[in-house]
Coordinates of C-alpha atoms in Angstrom, one line a residue:
M4 CA 150.8 86.0 -92.1
F5 CA 151.4 82.5 -90.7
Q6 CA 151.8 79.6 -93.1
A7 CA 148.6 77.7 -93.8
W8 CA 148.1 74.0 -93.0
Q9 CA 149.9 71.9 -95.5
G10 CA 149.2 68.6 -97.2
I11 CA 146.2 66.5 -98.3
R12 CA 146.1 64.5 -95.0
S13 CA 145.5 67.7 -92.9
L14 CA 142.8 68.9 -95.2
T15 CA 141.2 65.4 -95.2
N16 CA 141.3 65.3 -91.4
S17 CA 139.7 68.8 -91.1
I18 CA 136.9 67.8 -93.5
R19 CA 136.2 64.7 -91.3
R20 CA 136.1 66.8 -88.1
Y21 CA 134.4 70.0 -89.0
P22 CA 131.0 70.8 -90.5
V23 CA 131.0 71.9 -94.1
Q24 CA 130.0 75.5 -93.2
R25 CA 133.3 75.8 -91.2
L26 CA 135.7 74.7 -93.9
V27 CA 136.5 78.3 -94.6
C28 CA 138.3 78.4 -91.2
V29 CA 141.0 76.1 -92.4
K30 CA 143.6 78.8 -93.1
A31 CA 146.3 80.8 -91.6
T32 CA 144.7 82.7 -88.8
T33 CA 141.2 82.4 -87.4
T34 CA 140.4 86.0 -86.5
R35 CA 138.6 86.9 -89.7
T36 CA 137.1 83.7 -91.1
C37 CA 135.9 81.5 -88.2
S38 CA 133.1 83.8 -87.0
G39 CA 130.1 82.1 -85.5
Y40 CA 132.0 79.5 -83.5
Q41 CA 133.7 79.7 -80.1
Q42 CA 137.5 79.7 -80.5
A43 CA 140.1 78.7 -77.9
N44 CA 143.7 79.4 -77.0
V45 CA 145.7 76.3 -76.2
V46 CA 148.4 75.5 -73.6
I47 CA 149.9 72.0 -73.4
L48 CA 152.1 71.2 -70.3
H49 CA 153.6 68.3 -68.6
K50 CA 151.1 66.6 -66.2
S51 CA 153.2 67.6 -63.2
L52 CA 152.4 71.2 -63.9
A53 CA 148.8 70.8 -64.7
D54 CA 147.3 71.4 -61.2
D55 CA 149.2 74.7 -60.7
F56 CA 148.3 75.9 -64.2
E57 CA 144.6 75.1 -63.6
A58 CA 144.8 77.1 -60.3
F59 CA 146.6 79.9 -62.2
C60 CA 143.7 80.1 -64.7
H61 CA 141.1 80.1 -61.8
A62 CA 143.1 82.9 -60.1
N63 CA 143.1 84.9 -63.4
P64 CA 139.8 84.2 -65.1
S65 CA 139.8 87.4 -67.3
P66 CA 142.9 86.5 -69.4
L67 CA 142.6 82.7 -68.8
P68 CA 138.9 81.6 -68.9
L69 CA 139.2 77.8 -68.7
L70 CA 136.9 75.9 -71.1
Y71 CA 138.4 72.4 -70.7
R72 CA 141.3 70.6 -69.1
S73 CA 142.2 67.3 -70.7
Q74 CA 143.5 64.1 -69.2
P75 CA 147.1 63.3 -69.9
G76 CA 147.5 62.0 -73.4
E77 CA 143.9 63.0 -74.3
W78 CA 144.0 64.5 -77.7
G79 CA 140.3 65.1 -78.1
C80 CA 138.0 67.4 -76.1
L81 CA 134.4 66.1 -76.4
P82 CA 132.8 69.0 -74.5
L83 CA 134.1 71.4 -77.1
A84 CA 134.4 69.6 -80.4
A85 CA 133.6 66.1 -81.8
D86 CA 136.4 64.1 -83.2
A87 CA 139.0 66.7 -82.3
D88 CA 142.7 66.0 -82.3
I89 CA 144.8 68.7 -80.6
R90 CA 147.9 67.5 -82.5
V91 CA 146.6 68.9 -85.8
D92 CA 143.6 71.1 -85.1
C93 CA 145.4 74.5 -84.7
P94 CA 146.7 76.1 -87.9
Q95 CA 150.1 76.6 -86.2
Y96 CA 151.7 75.8 -82.9
C97 CA 154.6 77.2 -80.9
V98 CA 157.1 74.8 -79.4
F99 CA 158.9 75.8 -76.2
K100 CA 161.9 74.2 -74.6
D101 CA 163.0 75.5 -71.2
G102 CA 160.7 78.5 -71.7
L103 CA 162.2 79.5 -75.0
L104 CA 160.3 79.5 -78.3
V105 CA 162.3 77.2 -80.5
S106 CA 160.0 76.6 -83.5
R107 CA 156.6 77.0 -85.0
V108 CA 155.0 73.9 -86.6
S109 CA 151.8 73.1 -88.3
S110 CA 151.4 69.7 -86.5
L111 CA 152.3 68.1 -83.2
M112 CA 152.1 64.5 -84.6
S113 CA 155.9 64.0 -84.3
Y114 CA 155.5 64.8 -80.5
S115 CA 152.8 62.1 -79.9
G116 CA 155.1 60.2 -77.6
Q117 CA 155.7 63.2 -75.3
L118 CA 152.1 64.2 -75.4
Q119 CA 151.1 61.0 -73.7
D120 CA 152.3 62.6 -70.4
M121 CA 151.0 66.1 -71.2
V122 CA 147.7 67.9 -70.4
S123 CA 146.0 70.3 -72.8
F124 CA 144.2 73.4 -71.6
Y125 CA 141.6 75.1 -73.8
L126 CA 141.1 78.8 -72.9
G127 CA 138.4 81.2 -74.2
C128 CA 139.3 83.7 -76.9
S129 CA 138.0 87.1 -77.9
F130 CA 137.9 86.3 -81.6
S131 CA 134.7 84.5 -80.6
F132 CA 132.7 87.8 -80.3
E133 CA 134.0 89.6 -83.4
R134 CA 131.2 88.6 -85.7
T135 CA 128.6 89.7 -83.2
L136 CA 130.3 93.1 -83.0
R137 CA 130.2 93.4 -86.8
E138 CA 126.5 92.5 -86.9
A139 CA 125.8 95.1 -84.2
G140 CA 127.3 97.7 -86.6
V141 CA 130.7 97.9 -84.8
P142 CA 133.6 98.1 -87.2
V143 CA 136.2 95.5 -86.3
R144 CA 139.3 97.2 -87.6
N145 CA 141.7 94.2 -87.7
V146 CA 139.1 92.4 -90.0
E147 CA 138.7 95.6 -92.2
Q148 CA 142.5 95.9 -92.4
N149 CA 142.9 92.2 -93.3
C150 CA 145.3 91.5 -90.4
N151 CA 145.6 89.7 -87.0
V152 CA 144.5 91.6 -83.8
S153 CA 147.2 93.5 -81.9
M154 CA 148.4 91.8 -78.7
F155 CA 150.5 93.5 -76.1
R156 CA 152.4 92.5 -73.0
T157 CA 151.3 94.9 -70.2
S158 CA 152.8 96.0 -66.9
L159 CA 149.9 94.3 -65.1
Q160 CA 151.1 91.2 -63.1
C161 CA 148.8 88.3 -63.0
R162 CA 148.0 86.6 -59.7
G163 CA 150.9 84.2 -59.4
V164 CA 150.5 80.4 -58.6
G165 CA 153.6 78.2 -58.1
Q166 CA 156.0 78.7 -61.0
F167 CA 153.5 80.6 -63.1
Q168 CA 154.3 84.3 -62.6
C169 CA 153.8 86.5 -65.6
P170 CA 152.3 89.8 -66.9
M171 CA 148.9 89.9 -68.5
V172 CA 148.6 90.1 -72.3
V173 CA 145.9 92.2 -73.8
T174 CA 144.3 92.6 -77.3
M175 CA 143.6 96.1 -78.6
R176 CA 140.7 96.9 -80.8
P177 CA 140.0 100.5 -82.0
V178 CA 136.4 101.3 -81.3
P179 CA 134.4 104.4 -82.4
E180 CA 133.6 106.4 -79.3
E181 CA 129.9 106.3 -80.0
K182 CA 130.0 102.4 -80.1
L183 CA 131.7 101.9 -76.8
D184 CA 128.5 101.2 -74.9
I185 CA 127.3 98.4 -77.3
V186 CA 130.8 96.9 -77.4
A187 CA 131.0 96.8 -73.6
Q188 CA 127.5 95.3 -73.4
I189 CA 128.1 92.5 -75.9
T190 CA 131.4 91.5 -74.5
H191 CA 130.5 91.7 -70.9
L192 CA 128.0 88.9 -71.3
T193 CA 130.7 86.6 -72.7
P194 CA 133.0 85.8 -69.8
L195 CA 134.3 82.7 -71.5
A196 CA 135.6 85.0 -74.2
H197 CA 137.4 87.3 -71.7
G198 CA 134.3 89.4 -70.9
G199 CA 134.2 93.1 -71.2
P200 CA 137.2 95.4 -71.8
I201 CA 139.6 96.0 -68.9
H202 CA 140.7 99.4 -70.1
I203 CA 139.5 102.0 -72.6
G204 CA 141.8 104.9 -73.4
D205 CA 145.5 105.7 -73.1
P206 CA 147.6 102.5 -73.7
A207 CA 150.3 103.9 -71.4
V208 CA 148.0 103.2 -68.4
L209 CA 148.8 99.5 -69.1
G210 CA 152.5 100.1 -69.7
I211 CA 152.1 100.0 -73.5
Q212 CA 154.3 102.7 -75.0
D213 CA 153.6 102.2 -78.8
V214 CA 150.4 100.6 -80.2
S215 CA 152.1 100.3 -83.6
R216 CA 154.6 97.7 -82.2
P217 CA 152.6 94.8 -80.7
E218 CA 154.5 91.9 -79.1
Y219 CA 152.1 89.5 -80.8
G220 CA 149.8 89.8 -83.9
D221 CA 149.8 92.8 -86.3
P222 CA 149.6 96.5 -85.9
V223 CA 146.0 97.7 -86.3
A224 CA 145.5 101.4 -87.2
L225 CA 143.0 103.6 -85.5
C226 CA 140.6 105.6 -87.6
P227 CA 139.5 109.1 -86.8
G228 CA 137.1 109.0 -83.8
D229 CA 138.4 105.7 -82.6
V230 CA 139.3 105.0 -79.0
P231 CA 141.7 102.1 -78.2
A232 CA 139.9 99.5 -76.1
F233 CA 141.7 96.6 -74.4
W234 CA 140.6 93.1 -73.5
A235 CA 142.5 90.5 -71.4
C236 CA 144.0 87.9 -73.8
G237 CA 144.6 84.2 -73.6
V238 CA 148.1 84.7 -75.0
T239 CA 148.8 85.3 -71.4
G240 CA 149.2 81.6 -71.4
V241 CA 152.2 81.9 -73.7
E242 CA 153.8 84.3 -71.2
A243 CA 153.0 81.8 -68.4
V244 CA 154.8 79.1 -70.2
Q245 CA 157.8 81.3 -70.7
S246 CA 157.9 82.3 -67.0
C247 CA 157.6 78.6 -65.8
K248 CA 160.4 77.4 -68.2
P249 CA 159.2 73.8 -68.6
T250 CA 161.4 71.3 -70.4
L251 CA 158.9 71.0 -73.2
A252 CA 155.5 72.9 -73.8
F253 CA 153.3 73.8 -76.6
T254 CA 150.8 76.6 -77.3
H255 CA 148.8 77.7 -80.2
S256 CA 150.5 80.3 -82.3
P257 CA 148.9 83.7 -81.5
G258 CA 146.0 84.2 -83.9
C259 CA 145.9 80.5 -84.8
M260 CA 143.2 79.2 -82.6
F261 CA 141.5 75.9 -81.9
L262 CA 138.0 76.0 -83.3
T263 CA 135.3 74.4 -81.3
D264 CA 131.8 73.1 -82.4
R265 CA 130.2 75.6 -80.0
E266 CA 128.3 78.5 -81.4
D267 CA 129.5 81.9 -80.3
S268 CA 127.7 82.7 -77.1
S269 CA 127.9 86.5 -77.8
V270 CA 125.3 86.0 -80.6
S271 CA 122.5 85.1 -78.1
A272 CA 123.9 87.8 -75.7
S273 CA 123.5 90.5 -78.3
T274 CA 119.9 89.5 -79.0
S275 CA 118.7 89.6 -75.5
T276 CA 118.0 92.6 -73.3
P277 CA 120.4 92.5 -70.3
E278 CA 119.1 93.3 -66.8
P279 CA 120.3 96.8 -65.7
D280 CA 122.8 95.2 -63.3
Q281 CA 124.3 93.4 -66.2
C282 CA 124.3 96.2 -68.7
P283 CA 127.6 98.3 -68.6
L284 CA 127.7 101.9 -69.8
T285 CA 130.9 103.8 -70.5
F286 CA 131.8 107.3 -69.6
S287 CA 134.8 109.6 -70.4
I288 CA 136.5 110.7 -67.2
S289 CA 139.7 112.1 -68.5
Q290 CA 141.2 113.5 -71.7
Q291 CA 144.7 113.8 -70.4
P292 CA 145.4 110.9 -70.4
L293 CA 142.4 109.6 -72.3
H294 CA 140.5 107.4 -69.9
F295 CA 136.9 106.0 -69.9
S296 CA 135.3 104.2 -67.0
V297 CA 132.4 101.7 -66.8
A298 CA 129.5 101.1 -64.5
S299 CA 126.2 99.2 -64.7
K300 CA 123.1 100.8 -66.0
A301 CA 121.4 100.2 -62.6
V302 CA 124.3 102.0 -60.7
V303 CA 124.3 104.9 -63.2
Q304 CA 120.6 105.4 -62.6
S305 CA 121.1 105.3 -58.8
I306 CA 123.8 108.0 -59.0
R307 CA 121.6 110.1 -61.3
D308 CA 118.9 109.9 -58.6
L309 CA 121.4 111.1 -56.0
E310 CA 122.3 114.0 -58.4
K311 CA 118.6 114.9 -58.6
I312 CA 118.2 114.9 -54.8
I313 CA 121.2 117.1 -54.1
G314 CA 120.0 119.5 -56.8
E315 CA 116.8 120.4 -54.8
D316 CA 116.6 124.1 -54.3
P317 CA 114.7 124.9 -51.1
G318 CA 116.4 128.3 -50.9
E319 CA 115.1 129.2 -54.4
R320 CA 118.5 130.4 -55.6
G321 CA 117.9 129.3 -59.2
I322 CA 120.8 126.8 -59.1
R323 CA 119.2 124.5 -61.6
A324 CA 120.4 126.8 -64.3
L325 CA 124.0 125.7 -63.5
F326 CA 123.2 122.0 -63.6
V327 CA 125.1 119.7 -65.9
Q328 CA 123.9 116.1 -66.0
D329 CA 126.3 113.3 -64.9
E330 CA 128.9 115.5 -63.4
L331 CA 128.5 113.7 -60.0
L332 CA 128.7 110.3 -61.8
R333 CA 131.8 111.2 -63.8
S334 CA 133.5 112.8 -60.9
C335 CA 132.9 109.8 -58.7
L336 CA 134.0 107.4 -61.4
S337 CA 137.2 109.4 -61.6
L338 CA 137.6 109.4 -57.8
S339 CA 137.0 105.6 -57.7
H340 CA 140.1 105.2 -59.9
S341 CA 142.1 107.5 -57.8
S342 CA 144.6 106.6 -55.1
S343 CA 145.3 110.0 -53.4
V344 CA 142.8 112.8 -53.1
L345 CA 143.3 116.5 -52.0
I346 CA 140.2 118.2 -50.7
T347 CA 139.8 122.0 -50.2
T348 CA 137.0 124.0 -48.5
G349 CA 136.5 127.3 -46.7
F350 CA 134.5 130.4 -47.7
P351 CA 135.1 133.4 -45.5
T352 CA 131.9 135.2 -46.4
H353 CA 131.5 136.8 -43.0
Y354 CA 134.5 139.1 -43.3
T355 CA 133.4 141.2 -40.2
H356 CA 133.4 138.2 -37.9
N357 CA 136.1 136.0 -36.4
P358 CA 136.2 133.3 -37.8
P359 CA 134.8 134.5 -41.1
E360 CA 134.0 130.9 -42.3
E361 CA 130.5 129.6 -42.9
T362 CA 128.9 126.3 -42.0
D363 CA 128.6 125.1 -45.6
G364 CA 131.6 123.3 -46.9
P365 CA 133.4 121.7 -44.0
P366 CA 130.7 119.1 -43.2
G367 CA 130.6 118.0 -46.9
A368 CA 134.4 117.9 -47.1
I369 CA 134.6 115.6 -43.9
A370 CA 131.8 113.4 -45.4
I371 CA 133.8 112.9 -48.7
A372 CA 137.0 112.3 -46.8
A373 CA 135.4 109.7 -44.5
T374 CA 134.2 107.6 -47.4
L375 CA 137.5 107.9 -49.3
Q376 CA 139.3 106.8 -46.1
A377 CA 137.0 103.8 -45.8
L378 CA 137.7 102.9 -49.5
Q379 CA 141.5 102.9 -48.7
K380 CA 142.3 106.2 -50.5
E381 CA 144.9 108.6 -49.2
V382 CA 143.2 111.9 -48.3
A383 CA 144.5 115.4 -47.3
I384 CA 142.8 118.7 -46.9
V385 CA 144.3 122.0 -47.8
T386 CA 142.9 125.3 -46.4
D387 CA 143.8 128.9 -45.7
H388 CA 146.8 129.3 -43.4
R389 CA 145.0 131.7 -41.2
A390 CA 142.3 129.1 -40.5
L391 CA 144.7 126.1 -40.1
E392 CA 144.7 126.0 -36.3
M393 CA 140.9 126.3 -36.1
N394 CA 140.4 123.5 -38.7
Q395 CA 142.8 121.2 -36.7
R396 CA 140.7 121.7 -33.6
I397 CA 137.5 121.0 -35.6
M398 CA 139.1 117.9 -37.0
E399 CA 140.1 116.6 -33.5
D400 CA 136.6 117.2 -32.3
A401 CA 135.1 115.4 -35.4
V402 CA 137.2 112.3 -34.6
K403 CA 136.3 112.4 -30.9
K404 CA 132.6 112.6 -31.7
G405 CA 132.7 109.8 -34.3
V406 CA 131.9 112.0 -37.3
I407 CA 135.1 110.6 -39.0
K408 CA 137.1 107.6 -38.0
T409 CA 140.7 109.0 -38.6
A410 CA 142.0 112.6 -38.6
V411 CA 142.7 113.9 -42.1
P412 CA 146.1 115.6 -42.6
L413 CA 145.6 119.4 -42.8
L414 CA 147.8 121.4 -45.2
S415 CA 148.1 125.1 -46.2
Y416 CA 149.3 126.6 -49.5
Q417 CA 150.4 130.3 -49.9
G418 CA 151.9 130.2 -53.4
N419 CA 155.2 132.0 -52.6
S420 CA 156.9 131.4 -56.0
P421 CA 155.8 130.7 -59.6
D422 CA 156.6 127.0 -59.2
S423 CA 154.9 126.6 -55.8
A424 CA 151.8 124.9 -57.1
L425 CA 153.9 122.4 -59.2
Y426 CA 156.0 121.5 -56.2
F427 CA 153.0 121.2 -53.9
L428 CA 151.2 118.9 -56.4
C429 CA 154.2 116.8 -57.6
H430 CA 157.2 115.2 -55.9
N431 CA 160.3 117.4 -56.6
G432 CA 158.2 119.4 -59.1
D433 CA 158.1 116.4 -61.5
H434 CA 154.8 116.4 -63.4
K435 CA 155.3 112.7 -63.9
K436 CA 155.2 112.1 -60.2
P437 CA 152.0 113.7 -58.9
R438 CA 151.2 113.4 -55.2
F439 CA 147.5 113.5 -55.8
D440 CA 145.5 112.3 -58.7
H441 CA 142.3 114.2 -57.9
L442 CA 141.5 117.5 -56.3
V443 CA 138.1 118.3 -54.9
A444 CA 136.9 121.8 -53.9
I445 CA 133.7 122.1 -52.0
E446 CA 132.2 125.5 -51.2
R447 CA 135.7 127.0 -51.6
S448 CA 136.1 130.7 -52.5
G449 CA 136.8 130.9 -56.2
R450 CA 138.8 133.5 -58.1
A451 CA 136.8 135.8 -60.4
S452 CA 137.9 137.0 -63.8
D453 CA 139.3 140.2 -62.3
G454 CA 141.5 138.2 -59.8
N455 CA 139.4 138.9 -56.8
Y456 CA 137.2 136.7 -54.6
Y457 CA 133.6 137.6 -54.0
N458 CA 130.8 136.5 -51.7
M459 CA 127.2 136.3 -53.1
R460 CA 126.7 140.0 -52.1
G461 CA 129.6 141.0 -54.3
V462 CA 131.9 141.9 -51.5
N463 CA 135.6 141.3 -52.2
I464 CA 137.1 139.0 -49.6
K465 CA 140.5 138.4 -51.3
H466 CA 142.4 139.4 -48.2
L467 CA 141.1 136.3 -46.4
V468 CA 141.8 133.8 -49.1
D469 CA 145.0 131.9 -50.0
P470 CA 145.6 131.2 -53.8
I471 CA 144.5 127.5 -53.7
D472 CA 143.0 128.2 -57.1
D473 CA 146.5 128.0 -58.4
L474 CA 146.6 124.3 -57.6
F475 CA 143.6 123.7 -59.8
T476 CA 145.0 125.8 -62.7
T477 CA 148.3 124.0 -62.5
A478 CA 146.6 120.6 -62.1
S479 CA 144.9 121.2 -65.5
T480 CA 148.4 121.1 -67.1
I481 CA 149.5 117.9 -65.3
P482 CA 148.4 114.6 -67.0
G483 CA 146.8 112.2 -64.5
I484 CA 145.3 114.8 -62.1
S485 CA 141.6 115.4 -62.3
T486 CA 139.6 118.1 -60.6
T487 CA 136.1 118.5 -59.1
G488 CA 134.3 121.7 -58.0
I489 CA 131.2 121.6 -55.9
G490 CA 129.1 124.7 -55.5
D491 CA 125.7 126.3 -55.0
G492 CA 126.1 129.8 -56.4
G493 CA 128.8 129.8 -59.0
N494 CA 131.4 131.8 -57.1
E495 CA 133.0 128.7 -55.7
L496 CA 136.4 127.2 -56.9
G497 CA 135.8 124.9 -60.0
M498 CA 132.5 126.4 -61.0
G499 CA 134.3 128.2 -63.8
K500 CA 133.2 125.3 -66.0
V501 CA 129.7 126.9 -65.9
K502 CA 130.7 130.5 -65.6
E503 CA 128.6 131.7 -68.6
A504 CA 125.5 130.3 -67.0
V505 CA 126.4 131.9 -63.7
R506 CA 126.8 135.3 -65.3
E507 CA 123.5 135.0 -67.1
H508 CA 121.4 133.5 -64.3
M509 CA 122.8 134.2 -60.9
P510 CA 122.5 137.5 -58.9
N511 CA 125.7 139.6 -59.4
G512 CA 126.8 136.8 -61.7
S513 CA 128.9 138.9 -64.0
L514 CA 131.0 140.0 -61.0
I515 CA 131.2 137.0 -58.7
A516 CA 131.4 134.2 -61.2
C517 CA 134.5 132.0 -60.6
D518 CA 136.8 132.0 -63.5
V519 CA 138.7 128.8 -62.6
A520 CA 137.2 125.6 -64.1
A521 CA 137.3 122.1 -62.8
D522 CA 137.0 119.0 -64.9
F523 CA 133.7 118.3 -63.2
A524 CA 131.4 120.9 -61.7
I525 CA 128.7 119.6 -59.4
T526 CA 125.8 121.9 -58.6
A527 CA 123.9 121.4 -55.4
G528 CA 121.1 123.2 -53.5
V529 CA 123.6 123.4 -50.6
S530 CA 127.3 122.5 -51.3
N531 CA 127.3 120.2 -48.3
W532 CA 124.7 118.1 -50.1
G533 CA 127.0 117.7 -52.9
G534 CA 129.6 116.2 -50.5
Y535 CA 127.0 113.9 -49.0
G536 CA 125.9 112.8 -52.5
M537 CA 129.5 112.2 -53.6
A538 CA 130.1 110.0 -50.5
C539 CA 126.9 108.0 -51.3
A540 CA 127.8 107.6 -55.0
L541 CA 131.3 106.3 -54.1
Y542 CA 129.7 103.7 -51.9
I543 CA 127.3 102.6 -54.6
L544 CA 130.2 102.3 -57.1
S545 CA 132.1 100.2 -54.6
L546 CA 129.3 97.6 -54.7
C547 CA 129.1 97.5 -58.5
P548 CA 130.8 94.3 -59.8
I549 CA 131.1 95.7 -63.3
H550 CA 132.8 98.8 -62.2
Q551 CA 135.1 97.0 -59.7
R552 CA 136.2 94.5 -62.3
Y553 CA 137.1 97.3 -64.7
R554 CA 138.8 99.3 -61.9
H555 CA 141.0 96.4 -61.1
K556 CA 141.6 95.8 -64.9
G557 CA 140.3 92.3 -64.8
L558 CA 143.1 91.1 -62.4
G559 CA 142.3 88.4 -60.0
Q560 CA 139.1 86.6 -59.2
P561 CA 136.1 89.0 -58.7
H562 CA 134.9 88.9 -55.1
P563 CA 132.1 90.7 -53.4
P564 CA 133.2 92.9 -50.5
T565 CA 133.7 91.2 -47.2
Q566 CA 131.3 91.8 -44.4
D567 CA 133.9 93.9 -42.6
Q568 CA 134.5 96.0 -45.7
H569 CA 130.8 96.4 -46.3
Q570 CA 130.3 97.6 -42.7
A571 CA 133.2 100.0 -42.8
W572 CA 132.0 101.5 -46.1
A573 CA 128.4 101.9 -44.8
A574 CA 129.6 103.3 -41.5
S575 CA 131.5 106.0 -43.3
L576 CA 128.4 107.4 -45.0
P577 CA 126.8 110.7 -43.8
S578 CA 123.9 110.2 -41.4
V579 CA 121.6 112.6 -39.6
A580 CA 123.3 112.0 -36.3
K581 CA 126.8 112.5 -37.6
E582 CA 126.0 115.6 -39.6
E583 CA 124.1 117.2 -36.7
E584 CA 127.1 116.5 -34.6
M585 CA 129.4 118.0 -37.2
L586 CA 127.3 121.2 -37.4
S587 CA 127.3 121.5 -33.6
I588 CA 131.1 121.3 -33.6
L589 CA 131.3 124.1 -36.1
V590 CA 128.9 126.3 -34.1
Q591 CA 131.0 125.6 -31.0
H592 CA 134.0 127.1 -32.9
G593 CA 132.1 130.2 -33.9
V594 CA 131.4 129.2 -37.5
R595 CA 128.1 130.8 -38.8
S596 CA 125.4 130.1 -41.3
G597 CA 126.4 131.5 -44.7
K598 CA 123.3 133.4 -45.7
T599 CA 122.1 134.8 -42.4
G600 CA 125.2 134.9 -40.2
T601 CA 123.3 133.0 -37.6
L602 CA 125.5 131.2 -35.0
G603 CA 123.2 128.2 -34.8
M604 CA 122.0 124.9 -36.2
E605 CA 121.5 126.1 -39.8
V606 CA 123.4 126.1 -43.1
D607 CA 122.7 128.8 -45.7
G608 CA 119.7 130.0 -43.8
L609 CA 118.1 126.6 -43.7
S610 CA 117.6 124.9 -40.3
F611 CA 119.2 121.5 -39.9
H612 CA 115.8 120.1 -39.0
P613 CA 113.9 119.4 -41.1
T614 CA 115.6 120.7 -44.3
H615 CA 119.1 119.2 -44.1
S616 CA 118.1 116.1 -42.0
D617 CA 115.3 115.2 -44.5
L618 CA 117.7 115.4 -47.5
I619 CA 120.2 113.2 -45.7
I620 CA 117.5 110.6 -45.1
K621 CA 116.6 110.8 -48.8
L622 CA 120.1 110.2 -49.9
R623 CA 120.6 107.3 -47.5
D624 CA 117.3 105.7 -48.5
R625 CA 118.3 105.8 -52.2
T626 CA 121.7 104.5 -51.4
S627 CA 120.5 101.6 -49.3
Q628 CA 118.5 100.3 -52.3
R629 CA 121.8 99.3 -53.8
K630 CA 123.0 97.1 -50.9

């Protein structure tokens, strides 16, 4: 605990400056007792560095929200507080010489001469919203435990300006999982107090190895049911000073903030009903490592609408019995955070024909890949070795016809040894170095509980299927790889997540049900529709400022997509023309409709016009409402 202000003179000055109701704030740290008023981090630098530091703040608004920049030698800050004097208004200061911390002092009065040529920066502070969280029923653990908040140096590098090059510092607050939404909503509306959290979940994602050993502040213990949530922190300014190595500089001592006259803006934010575009919702997307993501309420509703559209069942197969809400949303949130995605498809249901594949699956896989490519993700497709050459020709034709912009690398996997899956998924078989961070199976034959592979008629087609299921079962043991299965009958890879419903509700369910579960199981009336819906959902997420800020962990200045980016993303989406062309390519290569075996323009016995074309139009219409 830092030493409190000393002496009658300091107390007298504070009484003169601050209203009586704030006198309780004149003590060691301001995290617990100065609720109701906006607090500020402080950085004081020589005037020759001031312009660069201001630019550094503007380039990194999440950790360094600039409230006020003083003139050289200006000790007050009228916009923030009447009769302030920065030389004495923080409970404790850090003194830096050549970037090194040399002392902590309770007053800068002895440096008044040097301060004549120095500029003070006042930066927003997350302490400002703690009272509002408590009033909303959110336990603030550092307050309960009578200690300072935990602050950590991360592996995230701020956007550098001039001599200011440093990692971001974050605060960590344990939050009960059921309170994450209200916490995100309250703090999102306070950008001058760092805004919403930049990460919720495993500290190692930020390069933090031990939450019991913060670089600044005190350890804060998590209670059962708590999730660690991290906010950008103004102590980043301290790191910036150390990186710049100025001859002389000052900052507040972490936890000992400058107190303004402004009331906490989060109070008004918590009492108002935010617009859906400004109302974040949180979703768990991984347990290994623990990871939550965030999107606006408006975007969540749009993706739920997409999920409803792809769940239409014109074939009357009863697939609604397999539906789990928000699987499309959570899968796409996870994919949005990914950098390298492996897709698999191929269901050789027509075992008496050559090729035995069906027209459901490849179009959806190509639609997903096209949008992932447009979003700058690395993408590959793995398929059966016997079908590799045909799929390469199909890919070439898809590029020529404009269905997809760039050919996707095609791979095969035979599983020749016990470690084959591990070495396929990870560099040199090292589970800490995965090649892919998300696997997607769409209308891919799935292994049943007896080790065989069945079509919907209950015919065993194992002799036509490579053991790509092994990649999914192995991925479930590798932290950082998530999996999605898309299906329309329950015998597809990944649909093991809903195998009990498949066994109960689907024809031949007890025999055909896939036993291999994915993290997310997306049910669609036709599996291709699940792929189209996934592409549209990823596009919608790419236009969500709340999600994109969180995905980039608050780094840099938030910018809307450029016109070129927007056009590239929109052009990647499935359209009636592209999907009709893709189906025509498959037919030209002898690929047949799944249900009927017809070599023609249909999928699962449903003609492209009007059934599939009308559904694509519905998806595009709903997606275009988010532009």
